[in-house]
Coordinates of C-alpha atoms and ligand atoms in Angstrom, one line a residue:
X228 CA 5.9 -8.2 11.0
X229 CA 2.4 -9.7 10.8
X230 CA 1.4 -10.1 14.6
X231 CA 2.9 -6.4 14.7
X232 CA 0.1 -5.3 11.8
X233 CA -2.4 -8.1 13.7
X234 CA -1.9 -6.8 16.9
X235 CA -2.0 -3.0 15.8
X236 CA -5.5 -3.6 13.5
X237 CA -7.6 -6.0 15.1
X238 CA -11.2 -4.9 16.1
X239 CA -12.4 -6.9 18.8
X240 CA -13.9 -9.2 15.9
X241 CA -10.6 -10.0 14.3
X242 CA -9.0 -10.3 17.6
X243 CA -10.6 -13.6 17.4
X244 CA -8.2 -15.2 14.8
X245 CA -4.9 -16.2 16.1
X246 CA -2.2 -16.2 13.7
X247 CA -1.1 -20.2 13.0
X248 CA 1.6 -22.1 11.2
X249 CA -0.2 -23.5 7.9
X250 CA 1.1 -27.1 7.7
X251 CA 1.0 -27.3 11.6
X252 CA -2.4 -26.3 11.3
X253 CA -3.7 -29.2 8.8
X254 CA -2.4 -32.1 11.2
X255 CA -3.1 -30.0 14.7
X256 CA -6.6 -29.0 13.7
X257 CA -8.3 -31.8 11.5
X258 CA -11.4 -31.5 13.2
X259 CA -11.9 -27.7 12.5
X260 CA -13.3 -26.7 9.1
X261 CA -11.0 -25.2 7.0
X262 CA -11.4 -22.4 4.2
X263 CA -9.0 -21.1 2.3
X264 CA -9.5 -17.3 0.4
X265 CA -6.9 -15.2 -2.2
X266 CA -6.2 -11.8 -3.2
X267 CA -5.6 -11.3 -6.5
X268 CA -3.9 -7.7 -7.3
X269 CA -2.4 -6.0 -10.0
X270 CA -0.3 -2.7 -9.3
X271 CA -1.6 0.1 -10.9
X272 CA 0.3 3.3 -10.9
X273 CA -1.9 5.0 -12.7
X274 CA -2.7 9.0 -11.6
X275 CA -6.4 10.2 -11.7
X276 CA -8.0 13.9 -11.2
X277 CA -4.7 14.8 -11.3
X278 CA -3.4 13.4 -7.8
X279 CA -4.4 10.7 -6.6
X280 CA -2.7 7.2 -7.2
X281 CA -4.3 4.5 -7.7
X282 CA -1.3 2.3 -6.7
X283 CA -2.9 -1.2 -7.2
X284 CA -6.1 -3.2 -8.3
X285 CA -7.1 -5.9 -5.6
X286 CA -10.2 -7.5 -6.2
X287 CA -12.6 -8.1 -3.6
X288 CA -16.5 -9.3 -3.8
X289 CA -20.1 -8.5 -2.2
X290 CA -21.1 -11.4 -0.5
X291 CA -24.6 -12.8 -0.8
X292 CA -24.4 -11.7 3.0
X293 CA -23.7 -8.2 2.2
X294 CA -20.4 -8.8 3.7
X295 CA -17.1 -7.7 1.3
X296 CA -15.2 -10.6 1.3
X297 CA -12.2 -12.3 -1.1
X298 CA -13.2 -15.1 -3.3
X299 CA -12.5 -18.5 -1.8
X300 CA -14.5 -21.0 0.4
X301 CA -14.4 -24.0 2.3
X302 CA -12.4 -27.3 2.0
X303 CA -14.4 -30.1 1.4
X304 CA -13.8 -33.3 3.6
X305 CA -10.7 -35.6 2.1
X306 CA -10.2 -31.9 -0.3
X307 CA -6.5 -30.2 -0.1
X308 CA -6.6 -27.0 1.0
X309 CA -5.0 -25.8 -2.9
X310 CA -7.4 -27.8 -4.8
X311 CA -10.4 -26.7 -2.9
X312 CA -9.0 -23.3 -3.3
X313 CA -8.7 -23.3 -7.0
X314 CA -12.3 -25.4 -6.9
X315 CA -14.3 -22.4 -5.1
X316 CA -12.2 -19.5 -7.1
X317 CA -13.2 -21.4 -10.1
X318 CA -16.6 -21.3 -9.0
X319 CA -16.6 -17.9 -7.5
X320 CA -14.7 -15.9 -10.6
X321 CA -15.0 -18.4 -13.3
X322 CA -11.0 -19.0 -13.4
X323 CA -9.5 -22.3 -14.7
X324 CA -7.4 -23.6 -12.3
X325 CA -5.1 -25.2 -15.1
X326 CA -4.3 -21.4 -17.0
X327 CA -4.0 -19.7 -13.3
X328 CA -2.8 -22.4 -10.8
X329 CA -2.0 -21.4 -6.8
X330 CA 0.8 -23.1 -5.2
X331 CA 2.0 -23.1 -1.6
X332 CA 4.3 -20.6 -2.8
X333 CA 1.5 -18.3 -2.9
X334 CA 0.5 -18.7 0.7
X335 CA 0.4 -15.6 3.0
X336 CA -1.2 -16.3 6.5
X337 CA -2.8 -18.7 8.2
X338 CA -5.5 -18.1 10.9
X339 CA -7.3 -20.4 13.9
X340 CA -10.7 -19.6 15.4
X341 CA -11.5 -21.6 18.4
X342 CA -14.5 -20.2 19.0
X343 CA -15.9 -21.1 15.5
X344 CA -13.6 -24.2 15.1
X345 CA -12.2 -22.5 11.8
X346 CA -9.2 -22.6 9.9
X347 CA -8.8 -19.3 8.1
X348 CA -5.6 -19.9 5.2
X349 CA -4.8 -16.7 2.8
X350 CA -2.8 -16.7 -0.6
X351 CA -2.0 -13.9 -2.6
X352 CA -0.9 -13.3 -6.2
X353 CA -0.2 -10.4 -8.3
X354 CA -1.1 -10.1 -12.0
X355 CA -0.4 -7.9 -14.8
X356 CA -3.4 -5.2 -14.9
X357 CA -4.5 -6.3 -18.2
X358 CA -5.1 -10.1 -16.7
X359 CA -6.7 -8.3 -13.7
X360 CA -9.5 -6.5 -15.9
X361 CA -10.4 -9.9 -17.8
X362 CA -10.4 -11.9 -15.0
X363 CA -12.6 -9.0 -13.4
X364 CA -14.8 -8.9 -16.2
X365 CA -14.9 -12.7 -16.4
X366 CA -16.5 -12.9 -13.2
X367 CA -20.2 -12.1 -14.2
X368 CA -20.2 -15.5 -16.0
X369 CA -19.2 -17.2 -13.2
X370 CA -21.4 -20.0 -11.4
X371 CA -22.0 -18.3 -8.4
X372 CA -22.1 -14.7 -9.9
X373 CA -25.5 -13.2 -9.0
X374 CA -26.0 -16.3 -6.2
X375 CA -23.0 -16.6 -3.2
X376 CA -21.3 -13.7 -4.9
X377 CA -23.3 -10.2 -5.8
X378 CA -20.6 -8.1 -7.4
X379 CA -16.9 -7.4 -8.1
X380 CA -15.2 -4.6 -6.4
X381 CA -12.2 -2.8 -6.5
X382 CA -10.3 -1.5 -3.0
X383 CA -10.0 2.4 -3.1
X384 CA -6.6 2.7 -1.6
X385 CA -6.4 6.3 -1.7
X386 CA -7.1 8.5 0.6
X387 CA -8.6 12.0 -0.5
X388 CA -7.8 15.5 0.6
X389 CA -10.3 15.8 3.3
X390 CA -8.4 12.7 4.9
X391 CA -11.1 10.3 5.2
X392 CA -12.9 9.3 1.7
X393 CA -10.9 6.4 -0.1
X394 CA -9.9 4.0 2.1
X395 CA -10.9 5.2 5.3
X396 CA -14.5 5.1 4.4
X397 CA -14.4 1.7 2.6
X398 CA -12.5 0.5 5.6
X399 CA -15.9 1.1 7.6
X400 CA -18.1 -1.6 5.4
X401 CA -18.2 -4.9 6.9
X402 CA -15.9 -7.5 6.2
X403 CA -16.2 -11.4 6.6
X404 CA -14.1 -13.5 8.8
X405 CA -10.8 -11.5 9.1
X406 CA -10.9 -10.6 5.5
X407 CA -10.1 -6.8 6.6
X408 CA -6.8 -7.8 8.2
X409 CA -5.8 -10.1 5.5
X410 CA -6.3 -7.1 2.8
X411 CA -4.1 -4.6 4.8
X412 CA -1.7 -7.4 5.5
X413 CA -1.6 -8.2 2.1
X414 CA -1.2 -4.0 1.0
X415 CA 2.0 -4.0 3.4
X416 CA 3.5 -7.6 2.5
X417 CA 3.2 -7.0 -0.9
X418 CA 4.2 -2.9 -0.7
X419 CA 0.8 -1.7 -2.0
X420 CA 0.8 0.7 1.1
X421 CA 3.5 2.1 3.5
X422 CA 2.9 1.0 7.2
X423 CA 2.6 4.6 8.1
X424 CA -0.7 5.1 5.2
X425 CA -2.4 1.7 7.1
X426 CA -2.0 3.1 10.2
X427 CA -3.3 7.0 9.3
X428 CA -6.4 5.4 7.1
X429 CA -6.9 3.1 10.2
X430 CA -7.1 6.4 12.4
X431 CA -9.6 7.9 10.0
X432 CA -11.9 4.9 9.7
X433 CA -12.0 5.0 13.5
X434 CA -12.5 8.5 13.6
X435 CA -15.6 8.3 11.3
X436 CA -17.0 5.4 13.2
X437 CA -17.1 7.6 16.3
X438 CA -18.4 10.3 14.7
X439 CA -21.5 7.9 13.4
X440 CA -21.5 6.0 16.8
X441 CA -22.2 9.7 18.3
X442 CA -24.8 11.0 15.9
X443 CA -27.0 8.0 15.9
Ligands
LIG230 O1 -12.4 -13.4 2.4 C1 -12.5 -14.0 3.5 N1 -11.5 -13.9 4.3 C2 -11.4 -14.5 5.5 N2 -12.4 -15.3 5.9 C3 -13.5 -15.5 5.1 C4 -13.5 -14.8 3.9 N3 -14.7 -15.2 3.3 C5 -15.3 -16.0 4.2 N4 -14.6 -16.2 5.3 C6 -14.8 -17.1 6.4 C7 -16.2 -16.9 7.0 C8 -17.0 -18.0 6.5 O2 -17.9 -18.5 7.4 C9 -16.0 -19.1 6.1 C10 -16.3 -19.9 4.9 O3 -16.2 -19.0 3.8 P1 -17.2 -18.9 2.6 O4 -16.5 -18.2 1.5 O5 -18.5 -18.3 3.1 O6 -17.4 -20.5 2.2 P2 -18.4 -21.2 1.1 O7 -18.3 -20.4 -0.1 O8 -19.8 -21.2 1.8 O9 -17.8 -22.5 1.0 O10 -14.7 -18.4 5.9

């Protein structure tokens, strides 16, 4: 299932990351850098203007780059990839690792970059939306908050009746690493979105970009 969704979304950027096995990956590549990111997401099944659903929360950042990223980091030398993990999302969102641990139970994929010697590894985990919102909120008082990371956001993963605001247009901002596939990978793994909703906001996004690539 995930090289399917790889294959079928990769921009020629993304294309780059080849899907690896994660405990292969920590004795095969100990001279790349490693970083590991998460996705925390709360389903949300809430209705607004009177159609659309909301389906889910996931929480995403603005980078100090101006890329949208998830919040996570790189593994310091002699560092576990878990522990540097809970290290940099402590850092990033102001979470204590003790009250909201990740396990390897929580990993999703694993990515290699050759090009860029790096070691891309994704968890995920699902909260109640009440946990999502304070650990939203919590984020402004977070070390980094205003510094590596400029700003919460939420993923719009709607799309509206014209067929392209929602998702399609937020698909278009530009995303760090392969953090774009890991969110749609995640939104099918995890049953956020239907294969068949990826693929027709995929189109969308593509179609806007060639309508901008056209007019400029
Ligand atoms: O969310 C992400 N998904 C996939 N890859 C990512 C993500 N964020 C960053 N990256 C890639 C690209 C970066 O060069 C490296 C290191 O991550 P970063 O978060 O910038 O690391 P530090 O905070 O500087 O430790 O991973």
């Amino acid at each position: 299932m995930t090289s399917v969704v790889m294959n079928h979304f990769a921009t020629n950027f993304e294309s780059d990351y080849e899907p690896i096995d994660f405990k292969n990956s920590l004795e095969d590549f100990k001279e790349f850098q490693h970083a590991a990111h998460a996705m925390i997401f709360a389903r949300d099944t809430e209705r607004f203007w009177n159609a659309l659903e909301k389906k889910a929360q996931i929480l995403m950042h603005i980078r100090f780059d101006g890329y949208l990223g998830f919040p996570g980091g790189l593994i310091d030398k002699g560092e576990s990839v878990l522990v540097g993990l809970q290290r940099e999302i402590q850092e990033e969102i102001g979470l204590d690792p003790t009250c909201f641990p990740f396990a390897n139970s929580d990993h999703v994929s694993s990515h290699i970059n050759y090009k860029t010697k790096l070691a891309l590894h994704f968890f995920a985990k699902e909260v109640a939306l009440e946990e999502f919102k304070m650990l939203e909120s919590n984020m402004m008082t977070s070390k980094e908050f205003g510094v590596e990371v400029l700003g919460p956001t939420r993923v719009p993963l709607y799309t509206m009746e014209d067929g392209y605001r929602g998702l399609p247009v937020f698909l278009n901002n530009m995303f760090i690493g392969n953090s774009r596939h890991q969110l749609l990978n995640c939104a099918l793994k995890f049953n956020l979105l239907t294969k068949q909703e990826i693929d027709e906001a995929l189109e969308a996004s593509n179609r806007i970009n060639n309508v901008v690539n056209k007019s400029s």
